[in-house]
């Protein structure tokens, strides 16, 4: 089965073609980062308009690269939520219309299920069951995954998501949006041990997270060392290092706890923050000690992309799921509401 995947939940237009027998045939991504950078974050209305401009040219491009005609496509998958409502509407309307005109089934995919399944596109995919750490700009969740659609939420952030915390910390250092990669790059020049940030909620039992206190700690540290408006360059790098170290170690402590609690030996990390190399290294060390394995997607499939939506949609279409003609997006959509397949 060949499935066209469309991702437009936020500021990336991602299109891909996935074949259940041959794997990924082609994928393309247009990032709106430059458009939103001048505003310091995503402007929803501008995001929707840019998706409208880019979506069809990218669909054509992907079909040309894969050398696939419309009559070879067996289904269309698009992100139906969670995300920005206007941006979701663009992908859903175009996806539903393409499926209608090609007379193939359409399926609305849960964005976080897409992220969660992205590591299954890799050569050495994890077997079920596993524990998944979903870390993106909008979500920080630990999930016990028994199979596709069999998701048990073990813990989540009570306030900011990890990616959001990275983005806000970056703003305090006057770095560009999105802040995660910028903090990570700056942290490379930082000196370990100069600053020690707290590890929020690690001495409490349970698997929930909280990153808003860390954000305040960062703000106070920046202010305390500011000369004019910002600290000197080395201090900024040292603060970026300490902030990243704190987020990474906090995530690692909870992941270890989740593996123990679920009695599982496989950990999957997914979502934009799983592109963070310090996180990957720390988790590699942690799982080794636990006799467990770590799985993640290639870097470009950690952040938003069409391939994960094509893949997740294909699995659900193969299981016989599809949707009617009404176009309904779900800006808020809990992952554990999804049906098992
Ligand atoms: O999954 P994603 O592309 O979009 C959402 O679904 O939210 O995640 C975007 C988030 C942003 O907050 C971004 O700063 C963060 O992922 N991010 C990173 C890195 N790359 C992206 N955070 C830390 N280190 C990175 N290398
Ligand atoms: Zn995402």
Short mmCIF file of C-alpha atoms and ligand atoms in Angstrom, two decimals:
data_model
loop_
_atom_site.label_atom_id
_atom_site.label_comp_id
_atom_site.label_asym_id
_atom_site.label_seq_id
_atom_site.Cartn_x
_atom_site.Cartn_y
_atom_site.Cartn_z
CA UNK A 1 0.00 0.00 0.00
CA UNK A 2 1.30 3.46 -0.95
CA UNK A 3 0.23 6.32 1.33
CA UNK A 4 0.75 10.05 0.89
CA UNK A 5 1.44 11.74 4.25
CA UNK A 6 0.80 15.41 4.98
CA UNK A 7 2.02 17.23 8.09
CA UNK A 8 0.93 20.84 8.73
CA UNK A 9 0.28 21.00 12.48
CA UNK A 10 2.64 23.90 13.18
CA UNK A 11 5.39 25.65 11.22
CA UNK A 12 6.62 22.86 8.95
CA UNK A 13 4.99 21.63 5.76
CA UNK A 14 6.04 17.98 5.53
CA UNK A 15 5.03 15.65 2.69
CA UNK A 16 6.06 12.02 2.14
CA UNK A 17 5.16 8.84 0.29
CA UNK A 18 5.42 5.60 2.25
CA UNK A 19 5.08 2.14 0.73
CA UNK A 20 4.20 -0.68 3.15
CA UNK A 21 6.42 -3.05 1.16
CA UNK A 22 9.28 -0.86 -0.04
CA UNK A 23 9.46 1.63 2.84
CA UNK A 24 9.82 5.37 2.44
CA UNK A 25 9.80 6.39 -1.25
CA UNK A 26 10.33 10.15 -0.93
CA UNK A 27 9.87 12.99 1.50
CA UNK A 28 10.13 16.78 1.43
CA UNK A 29 9.99 19.46 4.07
CA UNK A 30 9.52 23.19 3.98
CA UNK A 31 10.34 24.93 7.24
CA UNK A 32 8.77 28.31 8.02
CA UNK A 33 11.45 29.11 10.61
CA UNK A 34 12.68 32.24 8.79
CA UNK A 35 9.13 33.56 8.50
CA UNK A 36 8.45 33.28 12.25
CA UNK A 37 11.96 34.04 13.58
CA UNK A 38 11.40 37.80 13.32
CA UNK A 39 8.41 37.47 15.71
CA UNK A 40 10.27 35.21 18.18
CA UNK A 41 7.72 32.38 17.80
CA UNK A 42 5.08 30.90 15.51
CA UNK A 43 2.38 33.32 14.28
CA UNK A 44 -0.58 30.96 13.61
CA UNK A 45 -2.24 32.96 10.82
CA UNK A 46 1.05 33.32 8.91
CA UNK A 47 1.71 29.60 9.38
CA UNK A 48 -1.65 28.66 7.80
CA UNK A 49 -1.10 30.96 4.82
CA UNK A 50 2.36 29.56 4.18
CA UNK A 51 1.09 25.97 4.32
CA UNK A 52 -1.46 26.93 1.63
CA UNK A 53 1.37 28.23 -0.57
CA UNK A 54 3.70 25.26 -0.13
CA UNK A 55 1.54 22.16 0.22
CA UNK A 56 0.67 21.33 -3.41
CA UNK A 57 4.10 22.11 -4.89
CA UNK A 58 5.60 19.77 -2.26
CA UNK A 59 3.06 17.02 -3.03
CA UNK A 60 3.99 17.28 -6.72
CA UNK A 61 7.70 17.26 -5.87
CA UNK A 62 7.41 14.13 -3.71
CA UNK A 63 5.37 12.28 -6.35
CA UNK A 64 7.94 13.23 -9.02
CA UNK A 65 10.93 12.11 -6.89
CA UNK A 66 9.19 8.81 -6.07
CA UNK A 67 8.13 8.51 -9.73
CA UNK A 68 4.60 7.66 -8.60
CA UNK A 69 1.37 8.68 -10.38
CA UNK A 70 -1.83 9.51 -8.56
CA UNK A 71 -3.40 6.22 -9.69
CA UNK A 72 -0.73 4.26 -7.75
CA UNK A 73 -1.54 5.96 -4.43
CA UNK A 74 -3.81 3.89 -2.16
CA UNK A 75 -4.51 6.32 0.67
CA UNK A 76 -3.92 9.80 2.07
CA UNK A 77 -2.92 10.50 5.69
CA UNK A 78 -2.80 13.94 7.22
CA UNK A 79 -2.24 15.34 10.70
CA UNK A 80 -5.67 16.00 12.25
CA UNK A 81 -4.33 17.18 15.63
CA UNK A 82 -3.08 18.25 18.08
CA UNK A 83 -1.73 21.53 16.72
CA UNK A 84 -2.71 24.98 15.46
CA UNK A 85 -6.28 24.81 14.21
CA UNK A 86 -5.78 26.88 11.03
CA UNK A 87 -2.60 25.03 10.10
CA UNK A 88 -4.29 21.66 10.70
CA UNK A 89 -7.25 22.74 8.53
CA UNK A 90 -4.94 23.36 5.55
CA UNK A 91 -3.46 19.85 5.61
CA UNK A 92 -6.80 18.22 6.39
CA UNK A 93 -8.70 20.02 3.61
CA UNK A 94 -6.04 19.36 0.98
CA UNK A 95 -5.52 15.76 2.13
CA UNK A 96 -9.25 15.00 2.23
CA UNK A 97 -9.78 16.61 -1.20
CA UNK A 98 -6.90 14.68 -2.79
CA UNK A 99 -8.23 11.42 -1.37
CA UNK A 100 -11.71 12.24 -2.70
CA UNK A 101 -10.50 13.07 -6.19
CA UNK A 102 -8.24 9.97 -6.28
CA UNK A 103 -11.09 7.82 -4.87
CA UNK A 104 -8.92 6.40 -2.08
CA UNK A 105 -9.46 6.35 1.71
CA UNK A 106 -8.31 9.20 3.93
CA UNK A 107 -7.15 9.06 7.53
CA UNK A 108 -6.55 11.79 10.11
CA UNK A 109 -3.40 11.01 12.09
CA UNK A 110 -2.54 12.02 15.67
CA UNK A 111 0.64 14.12 15.47
CA UNK A 112 2.18 12.57 18.60
CA UNK A 113 1.43 9.03 17.37
CA UNK A 114 3.36 10.06 14.25
CA UNK A 115 6.34 11.12 16.39
CA UNK A 116 6.06 8.00 18.54
CA UNK A 117 6.17 5.68 15.52
CA UNK A 118 8.91 7.59 13.60
CA UNK A 119 11.72 5.38 15.03
CA UNK A 120 9.95 2.42 13.38
CA UNK A 121 11.02 3.86 10.02
CA UNK A 122 14.65 3.10 10.88
CA UNK A 123 16.65 -0.04 10.04
CA UNK A 124 16.68 -1.51 13.52
CA UNK A 125 13.15 -0.70 14.73
CA UNK A 126 12.10 -1.46 18.32
CA UNK A 127 9.75 -4.39 18.97
CA UNK A 128 6.67 -3.79 21.10
CA UNK A 129 6.27 -3.33 24.02
CA UNK A 130 8.45 -0.34 24.90
CA UNK A 131 8.49 2.84 26.97
CA UNK A 132 8.36 6.04 24.87
CA UNK A 133 9.54 9.47 25.93
CA UNK A 134 7.74 12.01 23.76
CA UNK A 135 9.50 15.35 23.94
CA UNK A 136 8.38 18.10 21.58
CA UNK A 137 7.51 21.78 21.66
CA UNK A 138 4.03 21.04 23.02
CA UNK A 139 4.35 17.70 24.85
CA UNK A 140 6.50 15.90 27.39
CA UNK A 141 5.05 12.47 28.06
CA UNK A 142 6.16 9.03 29.17
CA UNK A 143 4.02 6.35 27.56
CA UNK A 144 3.93 2.57 27.89
CA UNK A 145 3.38 1.27 24.35
CA UNK A 146 2.05 -2.27 23.91
CA UNK A 147 1.27 -1.86 20.21
CA UNK A 148 -0.09 0.74 17.80
CA UNK A 149 -2.89 2.56 19.60
CA UNK A 150 -2.19 0.78 22.90
CA UNK A 151 -0.85 3.70 24.85
CA UNK A 152 -0.80 4.02 28.62
CA UNK A 153 0.22 7.46 29.84
CA UNK A 154 2.73 6.99 32.67
CA UNK A 155 3.55 10.64 33.29
CA UNK A 156 3.62 14.05 31.67
CA UNK A 157 4.62 17.66 32.21
CA UNK A 158 2.35 19.53 34.57
CA UNK A 159 3.31 22.85 32.93
CA UNK A 160 5.78 23.62 30.10
CA UNK A 161 6.91 20.97 27.65
CA UNK A 162 10.67 20.30 27.46
CA UNK A 163 10.93 21.89 23.99
CA UNK A 164 8.96 24.90 25.16
CA UNK A 165 11.38 25.29 28.10
CA UNK A 166 14.32 25.19 25.66
CA UNK A 167 12.61 27.82 23.49
CA UNK A 168 11.89 30.13 26.43
CA UNK A 169 15.39 29.74 27.89
CA UNK A 170 16.81 30.61 24.45
CA UNK A 171 14.73 33.78 24.35
CA UNK A 172 16.23 34.86 27.69
CA UNK A 173 19.66 34.61 26.06
CA UNK A 174 18.38 36.53 23.03
CA UNK A 175 18.81 33.49 20.77
CA UNK A 176 16.65 32.88 17.70
CA UNK A 177 13.55 30.70 17.55
CA UNK A 178 13.41 27.68 17.71
CA UNK A 179 15.60 27.73 20.77
CA UNK A 180 16.39 24.04 21.33
CA UNK A 181 19.08 23.69 18.66
CA UNK A 182 20.46 27.15 19.57
CA UNK A 183 20.83 26.29 23.27
CA UNK A 184 22.41 22.95 22.30
CA UNK A 185 24.95 24.69 20.03
CA UNK A 186 25.80 27.31 22.66
CA UNK A 187 26.10 24.63 25.37
CA UNK A 188 28.94 23.02 23.35
CA UNK A 189 31.10 26.01 24.36
CA UNK A 190 29.94 25.90 27.99
CA UNK A 191 32.05 24.80 30.95
CA UNK A 192 30.65 21.92 32.99
CA UNK A 193 30.19 22.54 36.69
CA UNK A 194 30.22 26.36 36.77
CA UNK A 195 26.46 26.48 37.32
CA UNK A 196 24.31 23.79 38.89
CA UNK A 197 20.62 24.04 38.07
CA UNK A 198 17.95 22.11 40.01
CA UNK A 199 16.45 18.82 38.74
CA UNK A 200 12.71 19.55 39.13
CA UNK A 201 10.48 16.92 40.76
CA UNK A 202 13.07 14.15 40.83
CA UNK A 203 12.82 13.55 44.59
CA UNK A 204 9.07 13.09 44.35
CA UNK A 205 7.71 9.68 43.40
CA UNK A 206 5.91 9.35 40.08
CA UNK A 207 6.70 10.12 36.48
CA UNK A 208 5.38 13.65 36.00
CA UNK A 209 7.57 16.56 35.01
CA UNK A 210 7.61 20.30 35.65
CA UNK A 211 9.85 22.69 33.76
CA UNK A 212 8.42 26.09 34.62
CA UNK A 213 10.52 26.48 37.82
CA UNK A 214 13.65 25.75 35.82
CA UNK A 215 12.69 28.52 33.44
CA UNK A 216 12.46 30.97 36.35
CA UNK A 217 15.80 29.71 37.68
CA UNK A 218 17.31 30.41 34.26
CA UNK A 219 15.80 33.91 34.16
CA UNK A 220 17.16 34.76 37.62
CA UNK A 221 20.60 33.40 36.68
CA UNK A 222 20.66 35.45 33.46
CA UNK A 223 19.66 38.61 35.37
CA UNK A 224 22.20 37.96 38.14
CA UNK A 225 25.06 37.82 35.62
CA UNK A 226 23.82 40.42 33.15
CA UNK A 227 26.19 43.18 32.14
CA UNK A 228 24.03 45.77 30.36
CA UNK A 229 21.26 43.43 29.13
CA UNK A 230 22.96 40.05 28.79
CA UNK A 231 25.79 38.16 30.51
CA UNK A 232 29.17 37.90 28.72
CA UNK A 233 29.54 35.24 26.00
CA UNK A 234 31.23 32.59 28.16
CA UNK A 235 28.65 33.00 30.93
CA UNK A 236 25.84 32.62 28.37
CA UNK A 237 27.43 29.38 27.15
CA UNK A 238 27.87 28.13 30.73
CA UNK A 239 24.22 28.91 31.50
CA UNK A 240 23.08 27.13 28.32
CA UNK A 241 25.18 24.13 29.38
CA UNK A 242 23.72 24.03 32.88
CA UNK A 243 20.16 24.45 31.62
CA UNK A 244 20.49 21.67 29.04
CA UNK A 245 22.22 19.41 31.58
CA UNK A 246 19.36 19.90 34.00
CA UNK A 247 16.61 19.14 31.43
CA UNK A 248 18.54 16.13 30.11
CA UNK A 249 19.29 14.66 33.54
CA UNK A 250 15.72 15.19 34.71
CA UNK A 251 14.40 13.38 31.63
CA UNK A 252 16.95 10.58 32.10
CA UNK A 253 16.02 10.03 35.77
CA UNK A 254 12.33 9.72 34.87
CA UNK A 255 13.06 7.45 31.89
CA UNK A 256 15.02 5.08 34.13
CA UNK A 257 12.18 5.08 36.62
CA UNK A 258 9.62 4.43 33.85
CA UNK A 259 11.62 1.45 32.50
CA UNK A 260 11.79 0.00 36.01
CA UNK A 261 8.12 0.61 36.72
CA UNK A 262 6.97 -0.87 33.39
CA UNK A 263 9.56 -3.66 33.70
CA UNK A 264 10.68 -3.07 30.15
CA UNK A 265 14.11 -2.96 28.52
CA UNK A 266 13.33 -0.83 25.46
CA UNK A 267 13.23 2.97 25.50
CA UNK A 268 12.10 4.98 22.46
CA UNK A 269 12.60 8.75 22.32
CA UNK A 270 10.71 10.86 19.82
CA UNK A 271 9.74 14.46 19.05
CA UNK A 272 11.90 17.53 18.39
CA UNK A 273 13.92 17.36 21.63
CA UNK A 274 14.98 13.77 20.82
CA UNK A 275 17.29 15.42 18.25
CA UNK A 276 19.32 16.74 21.20
CA UNK A 277 22.68 14.96 21.16
CA UNK A 278 23.37 15.48 24.88
CA UNK A 279 20.02 13.79 25.63
CA UNK A 280 20.85 10.86 23.35
CA UNK A 281 24.30 10.40 24.93
CA UNK A 282 23.01 10.57 28.50
CA UNK A 283 20.21 8.12 27.74
CA UNK A 284 22.61 5.74 25.94
CA UNK A 285 24.71 5.60 29.13
CA UNK A 286 21.64 5.16 31.32
CA UNK A 287 20.10 2.31 29.26
CA UNK A 288 23.45 0.50 29.08
CA UNK A 289 23.56 0.42 32.88
CA UNK A 290 20.01 -0.93 32.91
CA UNK A 291 20.78 -3.61 30.30
CA UNK A 292 18.22 -1.88 28.05
CA UNK A 293 18.21 -0.49 24.48
CA UNK A 294 17.62 3.03 23.20
CA UNK A 295 15.84 3.78 19.90
CA UNK A 296 15.34 7.07 18.05
CA UNK A 297 14.66 8.34 14.56
CA UNK A 298 17.26 9.92 12.25
CA UNK A 299 17.65 13.62 13.06
CA UNK A 300 15.30 14.98 10.38
CA UNK A 301 12.50 12.65 11.52
CA UNK A 302 12.75 13.77 15.18
CA UNK A 303 11.29 17.18 14.37
CA UNK A 304 8.04 17.53 12.41
CA UNK A 305 7.98 15.71 9.07
CA UNK A 306 5.63 14.06 6.59
CA UNK A 307 7.24 10.60 6.76
CA UNK A 308 5.98 9.87 10.28
CA UNK A 309 2.43 10.82 9.24
CA UNK A 310 2.56 8.67 6.09
CA UNK A 311 3.87 5.75 8.18
CA UNK A 312 1.34 6.05 11.02
CA UNK A 313 -1.52 6.60 8.55
CA UNK A 314 -0.45 3.57 6.52
CA UNK A 315 -0.56 1.32 9.61
CA UNK A 316 -4.10 2.47 10.42
CA UNK A 317 -5.32 2.24 6.81
CA UNK A 318 -3.88 -1.29 6.57
CA UNK A 319 -5.89 -2.15 9.69
CA UNK A 320 -9.05 -1.03 7.87
CA UNK A 321 -9.53 2.37 9.48
CA UNK A 322 -10.56 5.38 7.39
CA UNK A 323 -12.67 8.50 7.80
CA UNK A 324 -15.75 9.96 6.17
CA UNK A 325 -16.03 13.11 4.08
CA UNK A 326 -16.44 15.59 6.94
CA UNK A 327 -13.30 17.55 7.77
CA UNK A 328 -12.77 17.63 11.48
CA UNK A 329 -9.52 18.68 13.12
CA UNK A 330 -8.75 18.15 16.80
CA UNK A 331 -6.46 20.90 18.15
CA UNK A 332 -6.59 19.07 21.53
CA UNK A 333 -6.55 15.29 21.30
CA UNK A 334 -5.28 13.03 24.14
CA UNK A 335 -3.05 10.25 22.80
CA UNK A 336 -4.69 7.58 24.92
CA UNK A 337 -8.04 8.19 23.19
CA UNK A 338 -6.73 6.50 20.03
CA UNK A 339 -8.15 3.07 19.21
CA UNK A 340 -5.85 0.04 19.24
CA UNK A 341 -5.27 -1.67 15.92
O1 LIG B 1 8.41 17.85 17.41
P1 LIG B 1 8.68 19.25 17.05
O2 LIG B 1 9.38 19.53 15.75
O3 LIG B 1 7.35 20.08 17.01
C1 LIG B 1 6.32 19.88 17.93
O4 LIG B 1 5.55 18.92 17.75
O5 LIG B 1 6.29 20.68 18.89
O6 LIG B 1 9.49 19.86 18.26
C2 LIG B 1 9.93 21.19 18.25
C3 LIG B 1 10.67 21.44 19.55
C4 LIG B 1 11.07 22.90 19.71
O7 LIG B 1 10.71 23.30 21.01
C5 LIG B 1 12.57 22.88 19.52
O8 LIG B 1 13.24 23.90 20.24
C6 LIG B 1 12.92 21.50 20.04
O9 LIG B 1 11.89 20.68 19.58
N1 LIG B 1 14.21 21.02 19.50
C7 LIG B 1 15.29 20.79 20.27
C8 LIG B 1 16.32 20.39 19.38
N2 LIG B 1 15.81 20.40 18.12
C9 LIG B 1 14.52 20.78 18.22
N3 LIG B 1 15.47 20.90 21.59
C10 LIG B 1 16.68 20.60 22.08
N4 LIG B 1 17.74 20.24 21.31
C11 LIG B 1 17.61 20.11 19.97
N5 LIG B 1 18.64 19.74 19.23
ZN1 LIG B 2 5.89 17.64 16.42
#
